[in-house]
Short mmCIF file of C-alpha atoms and ligand atoms in Angstrom, two decimals:
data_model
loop_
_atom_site.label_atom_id
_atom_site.label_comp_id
_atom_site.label_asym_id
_atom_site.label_seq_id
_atom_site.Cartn_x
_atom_site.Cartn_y
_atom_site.Cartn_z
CA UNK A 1 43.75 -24.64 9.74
CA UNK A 2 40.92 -23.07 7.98
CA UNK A 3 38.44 -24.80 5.97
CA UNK A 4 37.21 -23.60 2.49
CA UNK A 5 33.92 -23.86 2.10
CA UNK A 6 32.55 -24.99 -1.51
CA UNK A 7 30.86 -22.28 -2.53
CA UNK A 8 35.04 -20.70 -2.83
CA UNK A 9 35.74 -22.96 -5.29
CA UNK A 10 33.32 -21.55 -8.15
CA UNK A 11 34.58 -18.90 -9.78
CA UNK A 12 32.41 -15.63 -10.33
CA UNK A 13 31.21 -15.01 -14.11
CA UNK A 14 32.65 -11.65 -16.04
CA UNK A 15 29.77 -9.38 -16.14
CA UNK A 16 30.17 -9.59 -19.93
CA UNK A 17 29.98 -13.45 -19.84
CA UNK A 18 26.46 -14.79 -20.72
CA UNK A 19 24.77 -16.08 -18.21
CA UNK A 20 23.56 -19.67 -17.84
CA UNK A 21 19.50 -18.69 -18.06
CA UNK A 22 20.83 -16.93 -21.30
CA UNK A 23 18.14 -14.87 -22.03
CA UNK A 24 15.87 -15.31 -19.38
CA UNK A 25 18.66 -14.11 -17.12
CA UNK A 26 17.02 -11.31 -15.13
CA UNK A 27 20.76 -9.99 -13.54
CA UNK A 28 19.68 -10.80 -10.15
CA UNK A 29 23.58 -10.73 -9.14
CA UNK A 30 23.94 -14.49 -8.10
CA UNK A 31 26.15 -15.01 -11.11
CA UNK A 32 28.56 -12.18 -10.05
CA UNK A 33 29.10 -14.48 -6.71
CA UNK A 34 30.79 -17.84 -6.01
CA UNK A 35 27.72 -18.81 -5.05
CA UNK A 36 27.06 -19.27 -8.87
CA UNK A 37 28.19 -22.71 -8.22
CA UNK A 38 24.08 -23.15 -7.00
CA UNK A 39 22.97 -21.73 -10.09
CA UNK A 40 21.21 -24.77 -11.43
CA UNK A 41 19.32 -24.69 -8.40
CA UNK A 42 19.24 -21.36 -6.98
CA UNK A 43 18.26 -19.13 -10.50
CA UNK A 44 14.60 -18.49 -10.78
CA UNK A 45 14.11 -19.23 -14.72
CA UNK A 46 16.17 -22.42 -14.41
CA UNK A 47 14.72 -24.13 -11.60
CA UNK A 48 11.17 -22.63 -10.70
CA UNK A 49 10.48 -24.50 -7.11
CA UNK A 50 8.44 -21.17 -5.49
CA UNK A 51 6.03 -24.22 -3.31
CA UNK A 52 9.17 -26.05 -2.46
CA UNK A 53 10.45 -22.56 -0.95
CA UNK A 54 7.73 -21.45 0.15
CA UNK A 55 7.51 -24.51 2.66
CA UNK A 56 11.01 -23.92 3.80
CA UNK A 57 10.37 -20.38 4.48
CA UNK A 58 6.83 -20.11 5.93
CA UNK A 59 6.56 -23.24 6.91
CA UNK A 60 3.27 -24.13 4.13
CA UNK A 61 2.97 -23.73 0.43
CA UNK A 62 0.38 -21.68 -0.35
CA UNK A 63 -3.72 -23.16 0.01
CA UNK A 64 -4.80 -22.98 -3.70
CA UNK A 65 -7.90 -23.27 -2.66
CA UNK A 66 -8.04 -20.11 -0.49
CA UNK A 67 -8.63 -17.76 -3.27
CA UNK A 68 -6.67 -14.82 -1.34
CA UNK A 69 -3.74 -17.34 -0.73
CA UNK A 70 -4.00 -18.56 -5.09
CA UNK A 71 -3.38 -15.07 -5.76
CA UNK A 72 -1.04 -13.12 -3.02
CA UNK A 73 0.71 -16.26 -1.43
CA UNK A 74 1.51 -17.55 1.73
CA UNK A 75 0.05 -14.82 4.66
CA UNK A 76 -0.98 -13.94 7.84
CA UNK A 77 -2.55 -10.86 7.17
CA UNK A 78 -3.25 -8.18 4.68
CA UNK A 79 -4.00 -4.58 5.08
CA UNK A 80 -3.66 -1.01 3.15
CA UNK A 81 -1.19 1.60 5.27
CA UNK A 82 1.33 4.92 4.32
CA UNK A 83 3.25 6.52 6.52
CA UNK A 84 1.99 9.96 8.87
CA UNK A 85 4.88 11.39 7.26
CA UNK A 86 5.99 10.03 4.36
CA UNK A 87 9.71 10.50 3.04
CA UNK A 88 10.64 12.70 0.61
CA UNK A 89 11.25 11.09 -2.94
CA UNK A 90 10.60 7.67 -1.89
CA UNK A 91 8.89 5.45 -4.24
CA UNK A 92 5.51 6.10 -2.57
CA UNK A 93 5.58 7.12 0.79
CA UNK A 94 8.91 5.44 2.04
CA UNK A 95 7.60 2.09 4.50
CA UNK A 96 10.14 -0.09 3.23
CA UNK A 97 13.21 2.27 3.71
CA UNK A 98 11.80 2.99 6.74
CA UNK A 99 11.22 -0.12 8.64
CA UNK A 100 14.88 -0.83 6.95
CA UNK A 101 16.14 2.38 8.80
CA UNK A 102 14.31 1.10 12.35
CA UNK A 103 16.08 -2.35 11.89
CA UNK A 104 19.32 -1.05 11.75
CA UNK A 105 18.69 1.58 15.00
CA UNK A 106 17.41 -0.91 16.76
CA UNK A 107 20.33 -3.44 16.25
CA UNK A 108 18.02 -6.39 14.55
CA UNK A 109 20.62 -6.38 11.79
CA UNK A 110 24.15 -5.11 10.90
CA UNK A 111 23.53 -4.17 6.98
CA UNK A 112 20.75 -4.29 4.66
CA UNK A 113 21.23 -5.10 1.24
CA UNK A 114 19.38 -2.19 -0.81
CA UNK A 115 20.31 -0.34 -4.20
CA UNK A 116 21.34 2.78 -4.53
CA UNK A 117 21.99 4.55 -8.27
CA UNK A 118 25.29 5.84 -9.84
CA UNK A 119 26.38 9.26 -9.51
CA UNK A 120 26.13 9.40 -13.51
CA UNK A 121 23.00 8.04 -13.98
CA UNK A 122 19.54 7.93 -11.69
CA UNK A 123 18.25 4.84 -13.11
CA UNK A 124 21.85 2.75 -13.00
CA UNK A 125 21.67 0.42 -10.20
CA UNK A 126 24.14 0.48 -7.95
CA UNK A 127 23.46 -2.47 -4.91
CA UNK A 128 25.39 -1.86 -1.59
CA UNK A 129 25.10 -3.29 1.99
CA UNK A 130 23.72 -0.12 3.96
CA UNK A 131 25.40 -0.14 7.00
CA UNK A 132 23.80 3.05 8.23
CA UNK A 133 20.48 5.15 7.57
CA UNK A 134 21.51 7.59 5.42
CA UNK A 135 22.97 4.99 2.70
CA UNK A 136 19.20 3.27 3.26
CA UNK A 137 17.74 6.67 2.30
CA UNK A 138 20.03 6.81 -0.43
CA UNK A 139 18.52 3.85 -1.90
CA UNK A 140 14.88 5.02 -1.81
CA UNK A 141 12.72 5.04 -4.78
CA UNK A 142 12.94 1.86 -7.53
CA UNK A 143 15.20 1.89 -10.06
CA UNK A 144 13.31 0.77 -12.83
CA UNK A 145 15.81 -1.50 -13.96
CA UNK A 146 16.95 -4.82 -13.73
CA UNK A 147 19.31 -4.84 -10.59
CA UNK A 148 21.52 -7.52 -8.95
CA UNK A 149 21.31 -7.12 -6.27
CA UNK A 150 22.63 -10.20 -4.79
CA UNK A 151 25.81 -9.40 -6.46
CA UNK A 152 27.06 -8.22 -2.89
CA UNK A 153 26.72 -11.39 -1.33
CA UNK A 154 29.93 -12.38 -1.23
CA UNK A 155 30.45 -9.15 0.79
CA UNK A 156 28.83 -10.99 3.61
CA UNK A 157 31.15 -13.55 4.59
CA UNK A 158 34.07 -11.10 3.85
CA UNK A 159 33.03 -8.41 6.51
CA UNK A 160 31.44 -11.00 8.67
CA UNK A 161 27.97 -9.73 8.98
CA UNK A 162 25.35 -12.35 11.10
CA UNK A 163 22.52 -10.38 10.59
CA UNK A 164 21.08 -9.12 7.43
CA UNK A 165 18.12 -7.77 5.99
CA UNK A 166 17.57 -8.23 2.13
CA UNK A 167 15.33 -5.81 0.28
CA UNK A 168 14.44 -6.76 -2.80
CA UNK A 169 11.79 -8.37 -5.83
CA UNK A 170 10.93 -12.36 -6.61
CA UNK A 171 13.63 -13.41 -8.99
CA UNK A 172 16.10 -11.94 -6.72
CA UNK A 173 14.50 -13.22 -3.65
CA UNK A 174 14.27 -17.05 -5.13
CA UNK A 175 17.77 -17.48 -5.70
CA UNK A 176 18.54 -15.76 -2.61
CA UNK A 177 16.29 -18.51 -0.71
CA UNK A 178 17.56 -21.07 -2.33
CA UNK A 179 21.54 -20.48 -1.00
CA UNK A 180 20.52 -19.10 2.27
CA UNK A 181 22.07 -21.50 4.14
CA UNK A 182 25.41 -20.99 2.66
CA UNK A 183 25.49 -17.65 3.65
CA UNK A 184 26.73 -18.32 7.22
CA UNK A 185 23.63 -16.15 8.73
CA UNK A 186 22.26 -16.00 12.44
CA UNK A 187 19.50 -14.81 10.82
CA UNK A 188 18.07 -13.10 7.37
CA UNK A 189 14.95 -11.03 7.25
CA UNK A 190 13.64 -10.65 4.01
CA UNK A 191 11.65 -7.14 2.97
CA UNK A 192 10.28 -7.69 -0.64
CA UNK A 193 8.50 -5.91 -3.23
CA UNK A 194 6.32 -6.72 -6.05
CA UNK A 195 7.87 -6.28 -9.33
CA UNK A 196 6.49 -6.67 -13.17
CA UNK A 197 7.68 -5.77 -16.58
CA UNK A 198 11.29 -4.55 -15.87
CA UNK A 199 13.55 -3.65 -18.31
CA UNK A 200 17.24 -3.20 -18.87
CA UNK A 201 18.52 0.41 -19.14
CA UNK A 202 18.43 0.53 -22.95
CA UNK A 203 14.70 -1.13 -22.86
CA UNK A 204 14.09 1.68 -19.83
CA UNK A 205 14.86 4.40 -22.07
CA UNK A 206 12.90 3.47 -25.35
CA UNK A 207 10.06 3.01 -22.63
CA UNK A 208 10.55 6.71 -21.38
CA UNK A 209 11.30 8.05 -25.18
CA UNK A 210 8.41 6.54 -26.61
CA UNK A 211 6.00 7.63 -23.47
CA UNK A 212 6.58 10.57 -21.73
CA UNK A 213 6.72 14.34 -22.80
CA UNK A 214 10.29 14.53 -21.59
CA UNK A 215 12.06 11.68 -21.17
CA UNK A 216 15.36 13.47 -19.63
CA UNK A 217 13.64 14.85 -17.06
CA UNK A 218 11.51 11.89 -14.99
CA UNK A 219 12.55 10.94 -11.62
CA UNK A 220 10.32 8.58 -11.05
CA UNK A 221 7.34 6.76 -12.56
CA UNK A 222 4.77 3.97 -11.57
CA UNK A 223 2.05 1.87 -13.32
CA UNK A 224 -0.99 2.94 -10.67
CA UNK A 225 -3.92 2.21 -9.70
CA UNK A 226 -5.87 4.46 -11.36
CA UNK A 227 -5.17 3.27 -14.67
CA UNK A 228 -2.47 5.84 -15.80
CA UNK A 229 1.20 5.67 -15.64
CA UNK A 230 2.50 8.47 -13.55
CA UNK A 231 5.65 10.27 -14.11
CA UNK A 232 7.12 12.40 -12.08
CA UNK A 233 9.61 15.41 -13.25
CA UNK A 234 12.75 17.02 -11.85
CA UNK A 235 10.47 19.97 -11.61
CA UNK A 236 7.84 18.41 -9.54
CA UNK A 237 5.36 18.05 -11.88
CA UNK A 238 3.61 15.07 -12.98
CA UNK A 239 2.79 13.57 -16.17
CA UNK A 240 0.02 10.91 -16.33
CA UNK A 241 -0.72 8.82 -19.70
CA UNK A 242 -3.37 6.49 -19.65
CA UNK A 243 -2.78 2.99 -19.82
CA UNK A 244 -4.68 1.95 -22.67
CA UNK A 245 -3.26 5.14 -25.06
CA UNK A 246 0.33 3.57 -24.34
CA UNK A 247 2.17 2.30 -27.39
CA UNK A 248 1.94 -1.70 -27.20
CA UNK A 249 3.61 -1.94 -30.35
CA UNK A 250 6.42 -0.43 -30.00
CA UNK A 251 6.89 -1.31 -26.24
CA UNK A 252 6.14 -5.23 -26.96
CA UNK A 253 9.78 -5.74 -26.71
CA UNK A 254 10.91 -3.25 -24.16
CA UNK A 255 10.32 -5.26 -21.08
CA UNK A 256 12.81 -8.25 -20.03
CA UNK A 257 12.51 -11.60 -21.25
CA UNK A 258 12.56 -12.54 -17.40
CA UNK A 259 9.99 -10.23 -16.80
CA UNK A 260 7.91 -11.91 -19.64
CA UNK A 261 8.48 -15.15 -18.27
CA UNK A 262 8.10 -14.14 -14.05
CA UNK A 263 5.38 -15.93 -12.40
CA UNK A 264 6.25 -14.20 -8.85
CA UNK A 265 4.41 -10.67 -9.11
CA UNK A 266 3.61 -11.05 -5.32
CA UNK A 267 7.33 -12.14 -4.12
CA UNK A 268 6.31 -15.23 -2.43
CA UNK A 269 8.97 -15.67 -0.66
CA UNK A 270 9.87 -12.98 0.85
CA UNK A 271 8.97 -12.14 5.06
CA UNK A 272 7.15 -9.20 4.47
CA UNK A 273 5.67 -7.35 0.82
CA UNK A 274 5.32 -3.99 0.52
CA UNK A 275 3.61 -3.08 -2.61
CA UNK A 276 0.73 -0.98 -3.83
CA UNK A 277 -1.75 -2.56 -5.88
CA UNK A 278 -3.95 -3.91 -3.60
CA UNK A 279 -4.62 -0.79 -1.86
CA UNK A 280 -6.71 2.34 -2.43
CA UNK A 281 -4.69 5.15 -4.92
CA UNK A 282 -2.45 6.66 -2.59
CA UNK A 283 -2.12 4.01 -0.34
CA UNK A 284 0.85 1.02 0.12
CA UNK A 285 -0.26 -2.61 0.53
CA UNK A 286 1.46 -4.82 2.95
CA UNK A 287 1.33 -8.70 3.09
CA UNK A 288 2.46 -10.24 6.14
CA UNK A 289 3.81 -13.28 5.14
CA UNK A 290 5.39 -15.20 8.37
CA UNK A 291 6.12 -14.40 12.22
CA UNK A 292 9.66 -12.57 11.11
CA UNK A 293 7.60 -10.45 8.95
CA UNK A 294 5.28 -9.35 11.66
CA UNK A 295 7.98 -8.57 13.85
CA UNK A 296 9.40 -5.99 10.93
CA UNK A 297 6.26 -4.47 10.14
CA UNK A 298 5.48 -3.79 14.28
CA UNK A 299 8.60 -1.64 14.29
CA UNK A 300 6.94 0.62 12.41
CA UNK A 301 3.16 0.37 13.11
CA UNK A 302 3.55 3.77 15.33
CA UNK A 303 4.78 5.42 12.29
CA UNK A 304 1.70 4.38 10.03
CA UNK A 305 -1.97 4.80 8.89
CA UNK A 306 -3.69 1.78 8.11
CA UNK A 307 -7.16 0.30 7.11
CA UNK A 308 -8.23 -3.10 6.15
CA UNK A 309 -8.05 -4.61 2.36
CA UNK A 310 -11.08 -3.80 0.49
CA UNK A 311 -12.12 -5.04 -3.09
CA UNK A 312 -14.28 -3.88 -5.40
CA UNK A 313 -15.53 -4.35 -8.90
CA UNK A 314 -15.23 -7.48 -11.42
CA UNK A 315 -12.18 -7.20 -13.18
CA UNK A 316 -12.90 -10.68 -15.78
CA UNK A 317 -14.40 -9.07 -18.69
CA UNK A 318 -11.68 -6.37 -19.19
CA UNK A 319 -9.10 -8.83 -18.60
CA UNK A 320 -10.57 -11.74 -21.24
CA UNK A 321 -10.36 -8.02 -23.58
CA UNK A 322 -7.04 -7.21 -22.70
CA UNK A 323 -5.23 -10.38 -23.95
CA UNK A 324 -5.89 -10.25 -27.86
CA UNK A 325 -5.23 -6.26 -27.50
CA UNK A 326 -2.04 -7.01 -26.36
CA UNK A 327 -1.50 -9.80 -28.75
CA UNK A 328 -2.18 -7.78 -31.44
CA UNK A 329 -0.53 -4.79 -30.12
CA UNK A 330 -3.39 -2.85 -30.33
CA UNK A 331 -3.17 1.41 -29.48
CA UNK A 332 -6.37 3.75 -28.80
CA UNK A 333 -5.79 6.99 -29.98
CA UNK A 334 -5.10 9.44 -27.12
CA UNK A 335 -8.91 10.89 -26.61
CA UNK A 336 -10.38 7.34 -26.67
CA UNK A 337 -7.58 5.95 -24.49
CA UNK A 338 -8.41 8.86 -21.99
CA UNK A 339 -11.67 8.15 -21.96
CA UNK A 340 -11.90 4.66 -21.77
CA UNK A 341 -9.31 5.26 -18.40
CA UNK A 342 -11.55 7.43 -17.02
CA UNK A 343 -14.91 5.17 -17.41
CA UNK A 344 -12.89 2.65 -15.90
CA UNK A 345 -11.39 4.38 -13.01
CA UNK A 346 -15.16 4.67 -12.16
CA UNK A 347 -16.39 1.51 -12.53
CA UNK A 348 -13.22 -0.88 -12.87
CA UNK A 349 -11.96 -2.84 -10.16
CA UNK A 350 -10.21 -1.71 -6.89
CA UNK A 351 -8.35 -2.46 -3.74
CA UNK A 352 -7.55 -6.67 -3.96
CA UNK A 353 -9.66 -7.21 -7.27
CA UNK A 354 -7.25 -4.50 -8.93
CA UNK A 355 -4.58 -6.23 -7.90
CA UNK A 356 -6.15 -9.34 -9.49
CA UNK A 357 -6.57 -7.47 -12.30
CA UNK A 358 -3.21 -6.74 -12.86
CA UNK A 359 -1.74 -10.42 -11.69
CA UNK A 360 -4.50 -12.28 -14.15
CA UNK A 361 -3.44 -9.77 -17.06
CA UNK A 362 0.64 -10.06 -16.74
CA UNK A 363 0.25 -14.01 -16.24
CA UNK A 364 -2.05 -14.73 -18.65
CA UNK A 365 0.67 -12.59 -21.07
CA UNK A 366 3.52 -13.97 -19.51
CA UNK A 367 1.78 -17.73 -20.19
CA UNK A 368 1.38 -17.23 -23.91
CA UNK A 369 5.01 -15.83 -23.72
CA UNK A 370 6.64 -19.07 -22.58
CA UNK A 371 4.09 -21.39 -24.45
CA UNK A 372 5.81 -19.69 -27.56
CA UNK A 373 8.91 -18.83 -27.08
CA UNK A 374 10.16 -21.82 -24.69
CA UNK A 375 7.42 -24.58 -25.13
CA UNK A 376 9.96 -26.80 -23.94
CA UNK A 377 9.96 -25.04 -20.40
CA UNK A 378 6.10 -24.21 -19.97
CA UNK A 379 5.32 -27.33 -17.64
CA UNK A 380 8.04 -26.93 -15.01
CA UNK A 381 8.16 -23.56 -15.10
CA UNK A 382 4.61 -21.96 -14.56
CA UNK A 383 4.00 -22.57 -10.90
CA UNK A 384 0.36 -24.46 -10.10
CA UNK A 385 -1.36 -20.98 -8.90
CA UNK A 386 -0.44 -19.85 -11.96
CA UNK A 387 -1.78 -22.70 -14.28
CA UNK A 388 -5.34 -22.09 -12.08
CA UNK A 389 -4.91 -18.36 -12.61
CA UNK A 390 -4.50 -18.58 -16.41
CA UNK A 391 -7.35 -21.56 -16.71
CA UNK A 392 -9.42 -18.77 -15.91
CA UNK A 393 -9.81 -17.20 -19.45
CA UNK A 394 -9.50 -18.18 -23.27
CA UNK A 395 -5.98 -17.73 -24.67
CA UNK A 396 -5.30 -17.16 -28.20
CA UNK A 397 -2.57 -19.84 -29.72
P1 FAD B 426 11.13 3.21 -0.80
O1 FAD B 426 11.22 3.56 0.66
O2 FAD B 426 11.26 4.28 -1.82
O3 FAD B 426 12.25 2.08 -1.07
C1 FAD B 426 12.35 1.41 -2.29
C2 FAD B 426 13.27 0.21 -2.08
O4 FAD B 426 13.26 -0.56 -3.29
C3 FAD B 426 14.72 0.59 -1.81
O5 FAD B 426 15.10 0.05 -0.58
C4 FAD B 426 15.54 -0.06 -2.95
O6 FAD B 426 16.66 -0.74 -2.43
C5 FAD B 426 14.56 -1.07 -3.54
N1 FAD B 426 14.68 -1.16 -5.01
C6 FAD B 426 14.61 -0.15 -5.88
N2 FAD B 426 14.73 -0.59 -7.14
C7 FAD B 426 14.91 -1.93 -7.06
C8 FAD B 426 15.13 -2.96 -8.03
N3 FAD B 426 15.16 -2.70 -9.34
N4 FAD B 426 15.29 -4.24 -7.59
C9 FAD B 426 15.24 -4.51 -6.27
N5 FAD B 426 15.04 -3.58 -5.31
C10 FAD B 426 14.87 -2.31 -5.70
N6 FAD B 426 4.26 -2.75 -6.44
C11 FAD B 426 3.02 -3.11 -6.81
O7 FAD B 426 2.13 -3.17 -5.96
N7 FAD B 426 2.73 -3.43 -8.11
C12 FAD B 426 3.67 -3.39 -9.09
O8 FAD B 426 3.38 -3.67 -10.26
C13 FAD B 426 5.02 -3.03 -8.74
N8 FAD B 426 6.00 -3.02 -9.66
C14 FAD B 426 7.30 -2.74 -9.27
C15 FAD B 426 8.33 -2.81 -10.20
C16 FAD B 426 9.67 -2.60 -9.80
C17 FAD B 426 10.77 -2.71 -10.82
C18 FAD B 426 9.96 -2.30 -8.44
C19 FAD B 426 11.41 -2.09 -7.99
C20 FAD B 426 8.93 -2.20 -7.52
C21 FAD B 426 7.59 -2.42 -7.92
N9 FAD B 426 6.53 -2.36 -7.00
C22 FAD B 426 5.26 -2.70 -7.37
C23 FAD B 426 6.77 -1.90 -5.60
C24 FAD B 426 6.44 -0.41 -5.40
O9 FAD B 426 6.69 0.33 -6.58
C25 FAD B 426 7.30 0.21 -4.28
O10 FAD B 426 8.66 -0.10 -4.48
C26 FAD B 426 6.93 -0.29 -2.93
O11 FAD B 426 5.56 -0.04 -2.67
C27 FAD B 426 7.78 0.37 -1.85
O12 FAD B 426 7.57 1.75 -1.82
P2 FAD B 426 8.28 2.64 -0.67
O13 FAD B 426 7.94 4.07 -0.85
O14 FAD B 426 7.97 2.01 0.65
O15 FAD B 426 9.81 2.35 -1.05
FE1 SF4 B 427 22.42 -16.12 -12.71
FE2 SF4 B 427 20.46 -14.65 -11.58
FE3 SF4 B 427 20.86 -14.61 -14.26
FE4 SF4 B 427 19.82 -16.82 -13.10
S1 SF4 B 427 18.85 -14.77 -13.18
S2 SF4 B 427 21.46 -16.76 -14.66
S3 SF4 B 427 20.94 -16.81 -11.13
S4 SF4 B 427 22.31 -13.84 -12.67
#
């Protein structure tokens, strides 16, 4: 006889039913599983519990009173790195689909959960269970939308698979920690990125319409470190528009109420981050989070360049500036924009206070987001590091 586990029972939602974190739902994929029957638990914006997890996972929540460990989480070690040859049209230079690629050669795991895009359209996600290294290549570079990802999982116990690797970002990674031990698993590495302000595709598109020369024709396009959003054109070319010229307010509503309300920039919970923002322009940042993310990151040392962190600069004062711009939805016009991007390119902050920068600004905006627009969940859901993070600077009410 064979036994059902529970999980079978729950039924799978339609993908045009609403979901239960309604519109805080960030499409992770969870709900497109039985394994929606863990929702109340598992999903991210109903049940925040990232120092519960993190426990589980790494063994420790995170010292809040290491300042590196408030900010970028549970770690072992920290450093900047890109790869001798990086991959053509990867999101920067290809580490993660790489040490995805040497996982699979080397028999770690069977499949790696990735996402790839439709044939139709570049930026519609399309998650699959690579199985060899050219459908992990065919997942490189984000797709700036929201993805779920996990909505493969039931794959797993269908084909049989023991061991997995899982790329992915926080609110994916959350609910994925949270039913791991349903999955039936020998063992599950975890390869995460950072992730803020996602959008759906219609929100994606208003952002490209409203930003770039020529919206139709960008490949890819990242937030950097240099204080310019990049895009990159079918052609080759790039496009670079200064942060502070960009149109707040007409973009205030563009990204994702999940991504307004996401208090896991750093993906806490996943083995090993890959990332950029606490590395020099050009560079990846990689946070070694536990033992099983060392062992994935060595399988690709010989491949790499790296340095140690480095941080620079004081990033408080533009910060404490930034949040009643935002509020107010303030826009430069494009000269001053350009020039207030490059003054601060000089002088602003780099390497780990950069990324500081960018973690104190998106919480402190994600903070007054919740205190507004779901009062009711403010306590609960903003981790500690994040209360500390935010008690940092004066917040309009
Ligand atoms: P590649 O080798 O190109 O591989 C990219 C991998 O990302 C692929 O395996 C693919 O499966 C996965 N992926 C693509 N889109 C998604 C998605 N929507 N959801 C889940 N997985 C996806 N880093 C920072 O330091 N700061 C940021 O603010 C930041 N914002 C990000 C926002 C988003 C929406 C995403 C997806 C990533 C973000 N990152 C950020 C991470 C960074 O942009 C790179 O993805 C990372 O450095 C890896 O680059 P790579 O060249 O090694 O990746
Ligand atoms: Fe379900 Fe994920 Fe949406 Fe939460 S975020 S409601 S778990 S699909």
């Amino acid at each position: 006889m064979t036994s059902v586990s529970p999980h079978k029972k729950a039924k799978a939602l339609k993908p045009t039913s609403r979901r239960p974190a309604k519109e805080l739902c960030s499409e992770c994929g969870l709900c497109d599983t039985y394994y929606i029957h863990y929702v109340k638990e598992a999903c991210a914006f109903l049940n925040q519990q990232i120092g519960e997890l993190e426990a589980e996972t790494h063994r420790r929540s995170r010292n809040l009173d290491n300042p590196d460990e408030l900010y970028f989480g549970v770690h072992q070690d920290m450093m900047a790195a890109r790869k001798q040859q990086p991959i053509e049209g990867a999101q920067w230079t290809g580490i993660v689909s790489s040490i995805a690629i040497e996982m699979l050669n080397r028999g770690l795991v069977e499949g790696v959960v990735c996402v790839q895009n439709t044939k139709e359209d570049r930026f519609q996600p399309m998650p699959i269970i690579a199985r060899t290294p050219e459908e992990i290549l065919a997942a490189r570079v984000n797709k700036p939308t929201l993805s779920p990802n996990l909505s493969v999982l039931e794959q797993i116990e269908k084909s049989g698979l023991k061991r997995l690797l899982v790329i992915g970002v926080g609110c994916q990674i959350q609910a994925l920690r949270a039913v791991e031990k349903q999955l039936g698993l020998e063992k599950l590495y975890v390869l995460g990125t950072p992730c803020v302000d996602n959008v759906n595709r219609a929100g994606l598109q208003k952002f490209l319409e409203t930003t770039s020369r020529s919206p139709d024709t960008v490949v890819h396009y990242e937030f950097m470190q240099d204080f310019r959003v990049h895009f990159k054109h079918e052609d080759g070319s790039t496009e670079t528009v200064p942060f502070f010229g960009l149109k707040t307010n007409k973009l205030k509503d563009v990204f994702a109420p999940s991504c307004m309300s996401c208090f896991d920039y750093v993906n806490s919970l996943a083995d090993l981050v890959v990332g950029y923002m606490g590395a020099p322009f050009g560079w990846q940042w990689i946070v070694v989070r536990n033992d099983t993310g060392r062992e994935m990151l060595d399988l690709v040392k010989d491949q790499l360049d790296t340095q140690p962190v480095m941080s620079k600069g004081n990033r408080k004062e533009a910060v404490q500036q930034s949040i009643p711009a935002y509020d107010k939805g303030v826009t430069l016009p494009m000269w001053a924009a350009k020039l207030m991007g490059v003054v601060i390119e000089k002088i602003g902050p780099k390497g780990l206070e950069y990324a500081r920068f960018s973690i104190d600004s998106h919480f402190t905006r994600n903070y007054l987001y919740v205190k507004r627009n779901h009062p009711e969940k403010l306590e609960e859901h903003v981790p500690e590091y994040a209360k500390r993070i935010v008690g940092q600077y004066e917040l309009p009410e």
